[in-house]
Every structure is written in C-alpha cells, then in structure tokens.
Amino acid sequence: MLHQPSRRTVLHGLAAGAGVIAFDPVTRTWVTDRMARRYALAGAEPAGVPPLDGSLLTDPDTLAAAADDFGHYVHRRPIAVLRPGSVADVVAMVRYCAAHGIQVAARGQGHGTNGQAQTDGGLVVETSPLHTVGPVTNGPDGTPTVRVGAGAVWSAVVRATLAHGLTPPVFTDYLELSVGGTLSVGGLGGQAHLHGAQVDNVTELQVVTGTGELLTCSATSRADLFVAVLAGLGQCAVIVSATLRLVPAPVSVRHFLLPYTDLATFLDDQRRLAGDGRFAYVEGEVAAQPGGAYTRYTLEAVAYGPPAGPEPDDTALLRGLRYDTSGVVTRETLGYFDFLDRLAPGVAALEQAGLWSWSHPWLNLLLPGDRAPELAGALLDGLAGQELGPGGVVLLYPLVRDLLRTPLLRAPDDPVPYLMAVLWTLDPSDRAAIAAREAANRAAYETVRAAGGTQYPVGSIPMTPDDWQAQYGRVWPWFAAAKRRYDPRGLLAPGQDVFPD
Ligand SMILES: Cc1cc2nc3c(=O)[nH]c(=O)nc-3n(C[C@H](O)[C@H](O)[C@H](O)COP(=O)(O)OP(=O)(O)OC[C@H]3O[C@@H](n4cnc5c(N)ncnc54)[C@H](O)[C@@H]3O)c2cc1C
C-alpha cells in the first residue's frame, strides 16, 4: 500500500502538486504523488512518510541550500529537507530514517565551514523552526534558567532574557548562530575565562537519539547521554531544546582596545587577566603591518557595569597592563546588547558587498598555554605577507582549563590554553587557493597537535578517523560506546566524519 498523507501533512514536492509521500528503499529516492501511479502499476510498496506538522521538501532550491554552508566550497546534496512543524516531526522522521538507513544531518544556521551539517543522500533536519525562547524560571537550586528551542539564535535568546535583567553568561562573537549548533561544538567567547564554554552552562537538554527516542537528560538524569551530546558534534542525538543558565546582565559595559607591539607581552597580559578576572570579557586579535608581518596585537577587554559588576574604574582596570601607551588606545561605554552584537554592522556591510558568501576555510586551534608564544609565533610568521581577505581576522585569546568541564570539548591539558583562529575569506572561484588553505590548515593542526594542542572543530581541517581518535584521546572509547548506544546505525551528523561507516 502506498502511504496516504494525513490532512495535517504539508508536503512540497519536486514541483507544485508533486508531494513527497514515501521513500523507496530500493532506489533510495523519495516518491511523489505524481510517481505513485507508476509505483502502484509496478506493484511496488515504498515506505510511507509519517504524517507531519511541518514540511518535507525536495525542491531543487531547498536541496541546494542544504548542500551549502559558510565555507561555500563543500556541497553534499541531501535527498530531502525536513522543516519541522513540531518536535514530534523530528521524532517521526528520525525514526523513519532509522528504519530505512537514511542519514540525518541537523542543521542550525549552517555556519560550519566544511560540510559539517551536510549529508550526501540523506535527510537534513532544519532546526530553525524550533526557535521558542522561554519561559525564564528558577532551577531547583534557585539559579535562573531559560528553556530555548535548539533552532533559536543567540541574539533572540539574549533579547528575550534581557527583558528579565538576565543573560546567558557566555557568547560567541557572532550571535546569529543556533543554540543547537554551538552546543554541538562547545561555544567559546571572551567570557569563557570566567564561565567556561556555552556547553558548561546548560542544565538540561531534550534530544532525539539516532533511534528516534525523545529523551530529556541532565547532569543527574541520563548523564551519559547529556555528556555525549554537549560538544558531541551531533553524533548521538539531535538537540531539540536546551535549558540555559542565566546570570544578571549589565546595562552597559566599558570596552577597551589595547595595542601591543610584542607577542609574548600580549599573551602574558592576557594570561594575567584570565587569572585575576578583573574583566568580564577578554579576547585579542592580531593584524598585519601593511602587506607584511602579523605583529599588530590588540587586546580586547570589557568590564561589565551594574548590576552585573561595579561601576568600571579605568585606572584600576588597566593597572599593571603593559600595552603600548603610545599607540591608539580605545575606551568607550557601550550598551550591553550593542557590545554583544558588535559584529552585526560589519556583517551587514559584507553581506551588502556580496562578500559574506565568499569561501571561509577557517583554521581554529586550541594551543597549550606553555607553548603558545612559540606556536602562535610560528603560525603568525607563516602568514606574513598574506591577506586574509575581506573581513578576515586572526583571533588569539586565553581560556581557563578548569572551567572547561565538558568532556567532549577537547582542550589541551594546560591551565591556560589559547584559542587561535585564522578566519580567511577567499574568492569561492579560486579552488586552488581554497585547497592550498586546507592543506596549510592541516599542517598547522599537525604542528599544534604534536605540541599537545587540539582543534576546535568548527572550521576546515581535513581529518581522518585516526585524527578524530587522537582528538578525543582518553574519552574516545566512551564516545564511541555512546555512539553505538544512541545511534547504533551510525546515521547522525555524517558531515563531521567522526565515525565513518
Ligand atoms: C561568523 C561566525 C562566527 C563564529 N564565532 C564563533 C565564536 O565566537 N565562538 C565559537 O565557539 N564558535 C564560533 N563560530 C563557530 C560556530 O559556533 C559553529 O560553526 C556552530 O556549529 C555554528 O552553528 P550553526 O547553528 O550554524 O550550526 P550548523 O553549522 O548548522 O551545524 C554545526 C554542526 O552541529 C550539528 N548540529 C546543528 N544543530 C544541531 C542540533 N540541534 N542538534 C545536534 N546537532 C546539531 C550539525 O549537524 C553540524 O554537525 C562562528 C562561526 C561563524 C560562521
């Protein structure tokens, strides 16, 4: 029998009037109602698609969009895209895919750079329709929390919590990333030296496992699933909602940009600030002298004002820091949200110029702190004379290892590791330059790994199965066991290539 979609089902097909009604496991194609008669005449029995509140899309434009990401050079085409109308849709379609051996890639904002949220011939589950934010409540220990849909972007989350005078403690630099997407990788930012990563500030998750089970997990309930999902690259489950810890939000912040002329002093002062906690936010950038060496270091530090912190006192905040007082020192007071969303105007300009859709073969590494001057110095020397492209930047900032408590966020075994990110923007038609960049990323990763570093897996480093095992080190056996338990057919997040067939 061919499946008859229920009234609830909203299905879009290859063309108007051609709704998806079934999957043919023999030819591994979706069957539309137009093809149904042919199937019926042949006596074939494709498996009916379950009734959905949302849409199952197979039109070429949707498939092409799902076969792209922020890298804009890896393109794996799915056979369908689920735009869920409910969590029940995710459950139904993951069960369906599990029954038929179809791979499933959750996709938040598609801001991986190397095909991470893509699947060749599988189903892409868009999480953006699952974007509810709220309610804000107090957890069992009195900590304020907010429950959010996995597809909510961080700008929407913080806008909603600010209405309560509260904020998530840690932000990525760019706010238009999905909660599910950053919780699948870690979520690092300038506040991490005080609060750990975003994954360290989650109290509960609701997830759909690779077998289609809808489960709630936390540090005290199904803890093995909880730790396998946080920073778990989507391998064990699709996150459908998360409960996030909140802290008091400042009304305004004092923002400093401090120039340095010397890498060792820059890193030393960052380490000092990571340790003494006088600033709520610490990051840093390295830029090139015109056409030359990457030796312009800028420490970015932000103090939160009341009610999250005391009235900022510039003299006390800058005491003992060895920045170049003859250089350009910037200090300004910004509204809290404007500070968090400070990249938005630059992104809008890049979008308008068509450059946001250029290729981004990004390199993201975590350096052991004791080797950071030497490793960062060598990587920066290697960049000399090269332009990173429009909007390109090198980020370099400290983390505090003890606060990175999520086992699958693999950070070097060092008290103060540094994130180093080389964020390229390349012309997408220059395939040779992109390939060369990937090869250079790979070489940089090998150097850093040999020194005890890891990669932060959001960018473009070609990885083999052995590399992934090295990345996860001592937690690899239980990560692999969790994968077998929660995604026994190995169908989830194939674009990460962590567990190949
Ligand atoms: C401009 C820009 C700035 C960035 N800044 C930072 C930064 O400051 N700090 C930082 O830590 N990172 C940063 N990143 C990296 C970013 O955090 C990751 O790429 C993140 O995964 C992107 O989120 P997304 O919603 O686009 O996820 P996607 O790219 O859609 O997905 C990424 C991976 O997570 C999986 N996934 C997505 N949603 C779910 C879900 N609900 N459940 C299970 N798995 C899921 C996907 O299958 C895929 O494997 C930045 C990226 C960009 C492009």
Coordinates of C-alpha atoms and ligand atoms in Angstrom, one line a residue, residues 70 105-112 116-117 127 150 172-174 177-178 180-182 184-185 187-188 233-234 237-239 356 362 456 458 493 496, ligand 1:
F70 CA 29.5 29.2 5.5
A105 CA 22.1 15.9 9.5
A106 CA 20.7 18.5 11.9
R107 CA 21.2 22.0 10.5
G108 CA 21.0 25.1 12.6
Q109 CA 22.3 28.1 10.7
G110 CA 24.7 26.1 8.5
H111 CA 27.7 28.1 9.7
G112 CA 30.2 25.3 9.8
Q116 CA 29.6 19.6 9.0
A117 CA 25.8 20.0 8.7
T127 CA 16.1 23.3 13.4
A150 CA 17.5 24.3 19.5
T172 CA 30.1 33.5 20.6
D173 CA 31.4 36.6 18.8
Y174 CA 28.7 36.3 16.2
L177 CA 24.3 31.0 15.3
S178 CA 21.8 28.5 16.6
G180 CA 21.9 23.6 19.0
G181 CA 24.7 24.4 16.6
T182 CA 27.0 26.0 19.2
S184 CA 27.2 20.7 19.5
V185 CA 30.7 22.2 19.2
G187 CA 30.6 27.7 22.2
L188 CA 33.7 29.8 23.1
L233 CA 29.2 17.2 17.1
G234 CA 25.6 15.9 16.7
A237 CA 21.3 12.9 19.1
V238 CA 19.6 15.9 17.6
I239 CA 19.1 18.6 20.3
W356 CA 29.7 37.2 3.3
W362 CA 38.8 28.7 8.7
Y456 CA 38.3 23.4 17.9
V458 CA 34.1 24.3 13.6
A493 CA 25.7 14.1 11.6
Q496 CA 31.5 15.5 10.6
Ligands
LIG1 C1 30.7 34.2 11.6 C2 31.0 33.1 12.6 C3 31.4 33.4 13.9 C4 31.7 32.4 14.8 N1 32.1 32.7 16.0 C5 32.3 31.8 16.9 C6 32.7 32.1 18.3 O1 32.9 33.2 18.6 N2 32.8 31.1 19.1 C7 32.6 29.8 18.8 O2 32.6 28.9 19.7 N3 32.2 29.5 17.6 C8 32.1 30.4 16.6 N4 31.7 30.1 15.4 C9 31.6 28.6 15.0 C10 30.2 28.2 15.3 O3 30.0 28.1 16.7 C11 29.9 26.7 14.8 O4 30.2 26.6 13.5 C12 28.5 26.3 15.1 O5 28.4 24.9 15.0 C13 27.6 27.0 14.1 O6 26.2 26.9 14.5 P1 25.1 26.6 13.4 O7 23.8 26.8 14.0 O8 25.4 27.3 12.1 O9 25.4 25.1 13.2 P2 25.4 24.2 11.9 O10 26.6 24.7 11.0 O11 24.1 24.2 11.3 O12 25.8 22.8 12.5 C14 27.1 22.5 13.0 C15 27.2 21.1 13.5 O13 26.3 20.9 14.6 C16 25.3 19.9 14.2 N5 24.0 20.5 14.8 C17 23.4 21.7 14.5 N6 22.3 21.8 15.2 C18 22.2 20.7 16.0 C19 21.2 20.2 16.9 N7 20.2 20.9 17.2 N8 21.5 19.0 17.5 C20 22.5 18.3 17.2 N9 23.5 18.6 16.3 C21 23.3 19.8 15.7 C22 25.3 19.9 12.7 O14 24.8 18.6 12.3 C23 26.7 20.1 12.4 O15 27.4 18.9 12.6 C24 31.5 31.1 14.4 C25 31.1 30.8 13.1 C26 30.8 31.8 12.2 C27 30.4 31.4 10.8

